Coordinates of N, CA and C in Angstrom, one line a residue:
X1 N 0.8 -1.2 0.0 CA 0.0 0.0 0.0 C 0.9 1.2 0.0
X2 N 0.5 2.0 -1.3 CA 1.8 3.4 -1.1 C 0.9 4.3 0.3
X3 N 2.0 5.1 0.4 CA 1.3 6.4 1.2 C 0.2 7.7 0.5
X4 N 0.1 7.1 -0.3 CA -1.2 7.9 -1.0 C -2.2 6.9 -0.8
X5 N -2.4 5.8 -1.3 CA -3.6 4.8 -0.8 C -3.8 5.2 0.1
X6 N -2.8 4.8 1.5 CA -3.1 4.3 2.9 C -3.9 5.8 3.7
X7 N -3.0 7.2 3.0 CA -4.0 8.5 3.5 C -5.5 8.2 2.8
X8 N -5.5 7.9 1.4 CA -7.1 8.1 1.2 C -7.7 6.6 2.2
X9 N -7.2 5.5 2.3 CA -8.0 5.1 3.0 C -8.0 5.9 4.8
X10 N -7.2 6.0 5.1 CA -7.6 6.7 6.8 C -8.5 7.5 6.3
X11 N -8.9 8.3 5.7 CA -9.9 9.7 5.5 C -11.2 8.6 5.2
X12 N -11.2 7.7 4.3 CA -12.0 7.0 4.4 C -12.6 6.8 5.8
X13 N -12.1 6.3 6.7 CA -12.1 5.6 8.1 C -12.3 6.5 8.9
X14 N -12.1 7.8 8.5 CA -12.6 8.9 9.6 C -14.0 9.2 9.7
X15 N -14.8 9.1 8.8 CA -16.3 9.3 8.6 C -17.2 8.0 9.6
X16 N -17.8 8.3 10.4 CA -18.5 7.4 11.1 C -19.2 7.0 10.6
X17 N -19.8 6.9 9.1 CA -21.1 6.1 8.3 C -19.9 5.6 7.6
X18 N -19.2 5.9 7.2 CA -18.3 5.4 6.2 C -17.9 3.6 7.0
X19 N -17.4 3.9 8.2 CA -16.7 3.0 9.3 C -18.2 2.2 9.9
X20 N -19.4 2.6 10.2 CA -20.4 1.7 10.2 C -20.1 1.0 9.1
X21 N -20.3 1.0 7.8 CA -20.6 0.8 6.7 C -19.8 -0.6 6.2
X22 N -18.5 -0.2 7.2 CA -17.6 -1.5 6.9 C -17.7 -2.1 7.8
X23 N -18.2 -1.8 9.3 CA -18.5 -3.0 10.2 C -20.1 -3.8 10.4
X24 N -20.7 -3.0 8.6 CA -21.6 -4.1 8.8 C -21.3 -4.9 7.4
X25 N -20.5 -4.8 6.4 CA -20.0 -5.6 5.7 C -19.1 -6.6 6.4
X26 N -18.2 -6.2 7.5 CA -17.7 -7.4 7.4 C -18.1 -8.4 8.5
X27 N -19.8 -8.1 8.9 CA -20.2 -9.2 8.9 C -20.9 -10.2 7.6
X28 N -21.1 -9.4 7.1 CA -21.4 -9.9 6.1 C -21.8 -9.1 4.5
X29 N -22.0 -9.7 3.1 CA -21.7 -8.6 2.0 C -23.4 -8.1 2.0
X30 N -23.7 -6.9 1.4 CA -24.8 -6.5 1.5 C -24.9 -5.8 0.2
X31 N -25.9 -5.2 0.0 CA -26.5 -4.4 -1.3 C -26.7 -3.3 -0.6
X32 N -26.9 -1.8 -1.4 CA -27.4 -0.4 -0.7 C -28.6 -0.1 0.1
X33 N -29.5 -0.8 -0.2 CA -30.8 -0.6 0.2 C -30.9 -1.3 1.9
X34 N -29.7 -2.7 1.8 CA -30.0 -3.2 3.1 C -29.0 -2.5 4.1
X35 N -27.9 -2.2 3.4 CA -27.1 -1.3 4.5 C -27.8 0.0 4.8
X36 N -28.9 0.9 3.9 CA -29.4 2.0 4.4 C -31.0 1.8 5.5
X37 N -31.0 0.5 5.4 CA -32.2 -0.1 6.2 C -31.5 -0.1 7.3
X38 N -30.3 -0.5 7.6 CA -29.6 -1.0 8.5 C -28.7 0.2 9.6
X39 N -28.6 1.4 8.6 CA -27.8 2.1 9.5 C -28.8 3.6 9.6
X40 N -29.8 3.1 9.0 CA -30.9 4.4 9.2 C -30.4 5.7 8.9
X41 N -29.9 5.4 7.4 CA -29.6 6.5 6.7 C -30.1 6.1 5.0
X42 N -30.6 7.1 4.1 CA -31.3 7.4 2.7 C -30.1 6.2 1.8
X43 N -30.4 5.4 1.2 CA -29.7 5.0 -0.1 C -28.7 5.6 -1.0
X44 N -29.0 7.0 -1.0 CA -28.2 7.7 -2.0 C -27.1 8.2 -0.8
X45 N -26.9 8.2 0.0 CA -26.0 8.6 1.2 C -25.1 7.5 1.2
X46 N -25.6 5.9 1.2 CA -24.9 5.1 1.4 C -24.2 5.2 0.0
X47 N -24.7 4.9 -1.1 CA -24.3 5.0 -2.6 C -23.0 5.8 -2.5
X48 N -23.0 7.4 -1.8 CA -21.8 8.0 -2.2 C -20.6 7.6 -1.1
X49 N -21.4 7.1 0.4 CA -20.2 6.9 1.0 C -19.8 5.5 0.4
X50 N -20.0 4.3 -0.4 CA -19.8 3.5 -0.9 C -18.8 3.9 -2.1
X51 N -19.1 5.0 -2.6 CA -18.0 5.4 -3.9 C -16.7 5.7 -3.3
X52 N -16.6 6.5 -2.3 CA -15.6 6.8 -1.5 C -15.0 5.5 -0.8
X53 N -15.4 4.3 -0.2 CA -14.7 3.4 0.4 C -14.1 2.6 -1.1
X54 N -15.1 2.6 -2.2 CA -14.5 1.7 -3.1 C -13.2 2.3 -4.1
X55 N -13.3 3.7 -4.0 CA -11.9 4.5 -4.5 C -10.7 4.2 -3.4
X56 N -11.2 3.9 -2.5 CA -9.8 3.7 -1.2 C -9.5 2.4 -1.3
X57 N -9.9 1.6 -2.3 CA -10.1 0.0 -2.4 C -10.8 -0.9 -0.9
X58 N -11.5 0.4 0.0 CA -12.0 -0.9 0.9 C -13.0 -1.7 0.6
X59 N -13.5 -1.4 -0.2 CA -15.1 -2.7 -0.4 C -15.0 -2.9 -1.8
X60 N -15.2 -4.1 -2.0 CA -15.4 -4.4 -3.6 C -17.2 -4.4 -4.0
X61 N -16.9 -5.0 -5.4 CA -18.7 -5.1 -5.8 C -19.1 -6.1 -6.7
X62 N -20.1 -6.7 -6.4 CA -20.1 -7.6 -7.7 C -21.4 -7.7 -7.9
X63 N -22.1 -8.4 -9.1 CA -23.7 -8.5 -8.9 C -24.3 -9.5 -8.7
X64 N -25.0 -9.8 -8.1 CA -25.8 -11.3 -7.5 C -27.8 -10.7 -7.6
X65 N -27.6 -11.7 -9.0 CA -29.5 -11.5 -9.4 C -29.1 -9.8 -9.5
X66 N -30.6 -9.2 -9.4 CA -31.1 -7.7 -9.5 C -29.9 -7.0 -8.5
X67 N -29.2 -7.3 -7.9 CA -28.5 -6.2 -6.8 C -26.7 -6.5 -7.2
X68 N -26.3 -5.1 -6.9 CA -25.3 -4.8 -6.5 C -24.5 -5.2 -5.1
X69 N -23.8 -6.3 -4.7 CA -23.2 -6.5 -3.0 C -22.2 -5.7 -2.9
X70 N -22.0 -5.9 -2.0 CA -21.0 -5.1 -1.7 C -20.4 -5.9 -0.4
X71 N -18.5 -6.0 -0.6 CA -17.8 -6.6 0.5 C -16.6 -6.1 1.0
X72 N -16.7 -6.3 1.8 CA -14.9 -5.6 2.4 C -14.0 -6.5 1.4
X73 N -12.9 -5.6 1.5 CA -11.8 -6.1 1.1 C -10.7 -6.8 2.4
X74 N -11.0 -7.6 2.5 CA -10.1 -7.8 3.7 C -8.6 -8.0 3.9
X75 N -8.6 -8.1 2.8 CA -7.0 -8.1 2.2 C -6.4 -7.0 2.6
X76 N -7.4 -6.1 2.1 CA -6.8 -4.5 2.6 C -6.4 -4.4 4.0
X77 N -7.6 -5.0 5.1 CA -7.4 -4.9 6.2 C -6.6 -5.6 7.2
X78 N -6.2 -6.6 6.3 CA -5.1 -7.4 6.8 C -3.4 -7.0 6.8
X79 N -3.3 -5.6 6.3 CA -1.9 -5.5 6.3 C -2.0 -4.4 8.1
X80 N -0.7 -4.7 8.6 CA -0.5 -4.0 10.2 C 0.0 -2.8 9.6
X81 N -0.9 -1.8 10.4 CA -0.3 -0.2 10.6 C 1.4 -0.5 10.5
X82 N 1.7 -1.0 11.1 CA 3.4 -1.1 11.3 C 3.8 -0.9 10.0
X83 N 3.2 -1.8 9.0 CA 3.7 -2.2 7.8 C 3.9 -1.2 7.0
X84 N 2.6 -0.2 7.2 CA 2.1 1.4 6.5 C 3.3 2.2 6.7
X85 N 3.0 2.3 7.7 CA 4.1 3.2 8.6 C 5.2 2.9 7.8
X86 N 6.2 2.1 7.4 CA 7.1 1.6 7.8 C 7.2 1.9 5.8
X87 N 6.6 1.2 5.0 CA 6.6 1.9 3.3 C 6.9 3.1 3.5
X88 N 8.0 2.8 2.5 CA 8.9 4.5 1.9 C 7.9 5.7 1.5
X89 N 8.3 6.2 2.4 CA 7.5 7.5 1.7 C 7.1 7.7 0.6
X90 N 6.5 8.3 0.0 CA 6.2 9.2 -1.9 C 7.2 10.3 -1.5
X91 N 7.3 10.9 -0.1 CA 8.1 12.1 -0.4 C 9.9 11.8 0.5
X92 N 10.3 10.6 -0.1 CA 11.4 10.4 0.8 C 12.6 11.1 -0.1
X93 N 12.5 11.0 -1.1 CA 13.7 11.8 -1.3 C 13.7 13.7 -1.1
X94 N 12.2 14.1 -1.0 CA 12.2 15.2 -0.5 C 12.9 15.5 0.8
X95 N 12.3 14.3 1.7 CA 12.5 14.5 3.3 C 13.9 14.5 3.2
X96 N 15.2 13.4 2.8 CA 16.0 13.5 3.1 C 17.1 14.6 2.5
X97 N 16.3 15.3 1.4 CA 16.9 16.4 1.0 C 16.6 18.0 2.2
X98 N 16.0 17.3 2.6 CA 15.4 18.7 3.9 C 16.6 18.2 4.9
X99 N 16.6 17.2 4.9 CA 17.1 17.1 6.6 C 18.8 16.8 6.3
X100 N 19.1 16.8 4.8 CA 20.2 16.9 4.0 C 20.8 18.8 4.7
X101 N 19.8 19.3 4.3 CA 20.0 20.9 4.3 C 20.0 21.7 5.9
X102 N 19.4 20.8 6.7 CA 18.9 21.3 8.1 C 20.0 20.8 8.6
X103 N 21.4 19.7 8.4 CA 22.2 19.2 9.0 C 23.3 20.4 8.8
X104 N 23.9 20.8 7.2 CA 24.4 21.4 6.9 C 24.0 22.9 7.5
X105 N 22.7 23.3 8.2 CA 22.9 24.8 8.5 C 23.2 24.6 10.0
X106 N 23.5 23.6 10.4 CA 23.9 23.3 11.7 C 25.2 23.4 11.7
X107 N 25.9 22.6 10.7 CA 27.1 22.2 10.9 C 28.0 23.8 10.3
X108 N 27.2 24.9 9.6 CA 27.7 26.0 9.2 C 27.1 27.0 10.6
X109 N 26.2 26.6 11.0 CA 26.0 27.6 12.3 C 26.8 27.1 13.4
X110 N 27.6 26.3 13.9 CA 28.3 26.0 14.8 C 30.0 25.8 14.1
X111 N 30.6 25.3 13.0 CA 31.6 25.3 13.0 C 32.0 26.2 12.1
X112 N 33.5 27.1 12.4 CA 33.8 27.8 11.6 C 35.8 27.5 11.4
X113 N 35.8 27.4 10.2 CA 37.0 26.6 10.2 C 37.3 25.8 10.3
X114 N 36.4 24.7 10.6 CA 36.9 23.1 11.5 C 36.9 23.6 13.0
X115 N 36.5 24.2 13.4 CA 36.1 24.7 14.7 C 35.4 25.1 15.3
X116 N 34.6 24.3 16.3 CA 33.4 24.3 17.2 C 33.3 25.8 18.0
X117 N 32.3 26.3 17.4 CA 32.0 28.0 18.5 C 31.5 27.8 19.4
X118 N 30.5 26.6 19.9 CA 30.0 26.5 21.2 C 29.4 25.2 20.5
X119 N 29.3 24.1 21.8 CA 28.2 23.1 21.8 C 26.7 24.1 21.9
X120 N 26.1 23.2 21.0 CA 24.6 23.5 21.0 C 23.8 22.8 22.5
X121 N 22.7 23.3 22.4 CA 21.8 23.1 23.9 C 21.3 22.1 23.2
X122 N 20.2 22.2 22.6 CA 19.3 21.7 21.6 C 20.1 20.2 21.4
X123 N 19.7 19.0 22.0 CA 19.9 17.4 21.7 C 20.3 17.4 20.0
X124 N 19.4 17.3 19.2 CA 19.3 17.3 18.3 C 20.5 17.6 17.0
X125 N 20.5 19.2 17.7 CA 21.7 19.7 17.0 C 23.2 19.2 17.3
X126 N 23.2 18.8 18.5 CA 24.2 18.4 19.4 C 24.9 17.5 19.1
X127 N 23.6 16.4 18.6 CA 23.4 15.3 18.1 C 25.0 15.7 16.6
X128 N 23.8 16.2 15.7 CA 24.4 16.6 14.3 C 26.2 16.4 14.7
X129 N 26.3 17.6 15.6 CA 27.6 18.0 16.0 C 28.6 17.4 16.1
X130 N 27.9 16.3 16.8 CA 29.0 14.7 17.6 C 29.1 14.3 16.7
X131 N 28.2 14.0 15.4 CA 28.5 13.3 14.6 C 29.7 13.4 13.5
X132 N 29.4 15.2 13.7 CA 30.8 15.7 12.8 C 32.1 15.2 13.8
X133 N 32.2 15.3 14.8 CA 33.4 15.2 15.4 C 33.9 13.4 15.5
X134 N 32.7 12.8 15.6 CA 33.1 11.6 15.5 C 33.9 11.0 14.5
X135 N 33.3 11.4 13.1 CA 33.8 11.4 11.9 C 35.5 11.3 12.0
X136 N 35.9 11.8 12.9 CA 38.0 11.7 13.2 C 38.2 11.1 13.3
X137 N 37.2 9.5 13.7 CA 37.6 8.6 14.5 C 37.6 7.5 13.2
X138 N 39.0 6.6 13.7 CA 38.6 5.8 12.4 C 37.7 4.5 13.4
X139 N 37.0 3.8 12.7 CA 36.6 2.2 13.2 C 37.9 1.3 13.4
X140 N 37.4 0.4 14.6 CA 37.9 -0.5 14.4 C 39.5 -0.3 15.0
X141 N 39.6 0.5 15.4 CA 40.9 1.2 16.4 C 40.5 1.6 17.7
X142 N 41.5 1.3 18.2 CA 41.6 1.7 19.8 C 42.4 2.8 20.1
X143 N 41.3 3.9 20.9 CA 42.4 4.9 21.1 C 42.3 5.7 22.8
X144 N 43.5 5.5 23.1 CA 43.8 5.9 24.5 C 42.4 6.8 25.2
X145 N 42.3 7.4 26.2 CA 41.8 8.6 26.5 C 42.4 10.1 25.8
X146 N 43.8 9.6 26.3 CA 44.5 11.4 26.0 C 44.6 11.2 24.2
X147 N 44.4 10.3 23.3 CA 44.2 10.2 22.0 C 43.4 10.9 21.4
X148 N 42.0 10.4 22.4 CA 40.8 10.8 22.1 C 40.5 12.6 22.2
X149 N 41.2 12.8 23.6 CA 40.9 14.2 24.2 C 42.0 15.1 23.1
X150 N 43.1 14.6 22.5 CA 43.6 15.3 21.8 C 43.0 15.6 20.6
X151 N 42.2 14.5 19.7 CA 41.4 14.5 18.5 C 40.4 15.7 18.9
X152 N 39.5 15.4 19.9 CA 38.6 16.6 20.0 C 39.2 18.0 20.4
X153 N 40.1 18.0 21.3 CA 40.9 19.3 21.5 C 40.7 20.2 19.4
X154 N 41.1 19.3 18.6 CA 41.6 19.9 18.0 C 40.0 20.8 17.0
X155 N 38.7 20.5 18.0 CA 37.5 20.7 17.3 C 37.1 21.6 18.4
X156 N 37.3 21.7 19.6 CA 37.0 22.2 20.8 C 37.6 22.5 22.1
X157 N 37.7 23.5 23.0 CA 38.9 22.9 24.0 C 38.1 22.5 25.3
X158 N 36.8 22.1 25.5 CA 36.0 21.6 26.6 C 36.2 20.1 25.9
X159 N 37.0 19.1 25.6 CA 37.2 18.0 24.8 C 36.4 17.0 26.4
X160 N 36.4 17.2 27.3 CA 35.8 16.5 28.7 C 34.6 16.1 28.8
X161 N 33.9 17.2 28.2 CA 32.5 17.1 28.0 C 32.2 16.4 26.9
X162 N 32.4 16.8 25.8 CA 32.7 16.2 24.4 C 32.6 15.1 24.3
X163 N 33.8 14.5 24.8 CA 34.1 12.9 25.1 C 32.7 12.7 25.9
X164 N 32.6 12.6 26.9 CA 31.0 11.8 27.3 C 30.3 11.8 26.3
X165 N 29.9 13.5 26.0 CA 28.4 13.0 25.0 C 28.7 12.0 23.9
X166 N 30.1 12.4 23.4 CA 29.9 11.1 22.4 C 29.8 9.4 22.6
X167 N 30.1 9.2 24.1 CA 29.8 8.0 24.7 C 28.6 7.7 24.6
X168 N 27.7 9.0 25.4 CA 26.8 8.6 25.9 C 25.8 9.1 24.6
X169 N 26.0 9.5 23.1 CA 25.4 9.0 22.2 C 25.3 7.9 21.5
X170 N 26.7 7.4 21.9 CA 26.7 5.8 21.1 C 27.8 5.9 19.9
X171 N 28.2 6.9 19.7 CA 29.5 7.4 18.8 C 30.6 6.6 19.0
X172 N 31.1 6.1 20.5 CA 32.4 6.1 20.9 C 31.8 4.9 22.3
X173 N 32.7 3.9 22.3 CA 32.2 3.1 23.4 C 33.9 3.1 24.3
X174 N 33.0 2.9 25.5 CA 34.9 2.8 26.1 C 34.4 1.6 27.0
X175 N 35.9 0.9 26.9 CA 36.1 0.1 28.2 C 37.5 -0.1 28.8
X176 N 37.6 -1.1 29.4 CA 39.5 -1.2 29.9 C 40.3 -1.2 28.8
X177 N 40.2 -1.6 28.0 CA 41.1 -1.0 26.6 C 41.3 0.6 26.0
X178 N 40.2 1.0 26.5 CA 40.1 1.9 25.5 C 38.7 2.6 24.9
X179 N 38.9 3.2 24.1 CA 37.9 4.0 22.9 C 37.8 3.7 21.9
X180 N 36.4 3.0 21.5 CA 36.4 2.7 20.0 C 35.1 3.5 19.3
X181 N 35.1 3.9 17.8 CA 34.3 4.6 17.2 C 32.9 3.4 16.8
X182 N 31.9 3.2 17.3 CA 30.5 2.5 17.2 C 30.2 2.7 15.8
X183 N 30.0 1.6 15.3 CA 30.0 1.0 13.9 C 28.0 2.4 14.0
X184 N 27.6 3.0 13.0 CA 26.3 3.8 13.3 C 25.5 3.0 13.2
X185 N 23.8 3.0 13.4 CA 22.7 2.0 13.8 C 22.2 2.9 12.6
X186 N 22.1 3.8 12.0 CA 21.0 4.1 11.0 C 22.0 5.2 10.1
X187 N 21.4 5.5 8.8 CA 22.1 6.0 7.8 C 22.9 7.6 8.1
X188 N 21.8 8.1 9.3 CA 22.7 9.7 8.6 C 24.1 9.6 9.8
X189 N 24.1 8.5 10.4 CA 25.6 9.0 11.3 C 26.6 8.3 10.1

């Protein structure tokens, strides 16, 4: 289901005749006359909210004798929100061109020269920031404390602070060895 379907169907689903309409199909398939007997609303009412669920693909139609039925699609209703959620955007290459440009006025509002004017307040930005600094770090090496404090020294001279947050982002893990750079868990680190 792209994310154009799945919004016309929620809009579908927001209408309370609309959402009757499908919890009395899926007890069972019906024709217009018996769903408007049933929900104590005119025929031509059900007819248009029926045009609207069958553009969202929730109810199909077929004809049986003189009548038009009408059934859920349950196929439709069988896929988990998670699943919705979780399909690529229509507008992902917009998004990640936005948040392409939101990193970079970060990384131009805080560093000038290769050098940090102030840690930002703001997590987020903060976030961006560590990531730039982490970037010195190669993987897969081990590097002292005073290694480490020197690498950042050369981006900031509060390197004390520095060093935690990138711990305690996930950037840099330490133990009795040492300091190593954390392989990233998702694409923009």
């Amino acid at each position: 289901m792209t994310e154009t379907e799945a919004i016309r169907l929620f809009k579908c689903l927001s209408d309370k005749s609309r959402f009757q309409i499908l919890k009395s199909l899926a007890i069972e398939d019906m024709y217009v006359e018996r769903l408007a007997e049933r929900l104590g609303i005119t025929a031509a009412t059900v007819s248009f909210h029926l045009k609207k669920l069958a553009e969202a693909r929730a109810v199909t139609s077929y004809k049986s004798q003189y009548y038009t039925m009408y059934s859920l699609n349950r196929e439709l209703f069988a896929v988990r929100l998670l699943d919705i959620l979780q399909e690529e955007s229509d507008e992902a290459d917009l998004l990640a061109q936005r948040d392409a440009e939101y990193r970079q006025k970060v990384i131009d509002a805080f560093f000038v020269y290769g050098k940090l004017k102030a840690i930002p307040a703001q997590q987020k930005k903060r976030r961006i920031v560590l990531e730039v600094i982490a970037g010195a770090f190669e993987f897969g090496r081990v590097y002292s404390e005073r290694e480490v404090n020197l690498q950042i020294a050369d981006f900031h001279d509060d390197f004390c602070t520095i060093r935690r947050d990138l711990v305690a982002e996930r950037f840099l893990t330490r133990d009795e060895t040492g300091y190593r750079r954390v392989m990233p868990s998702h694409p923009e680190t």
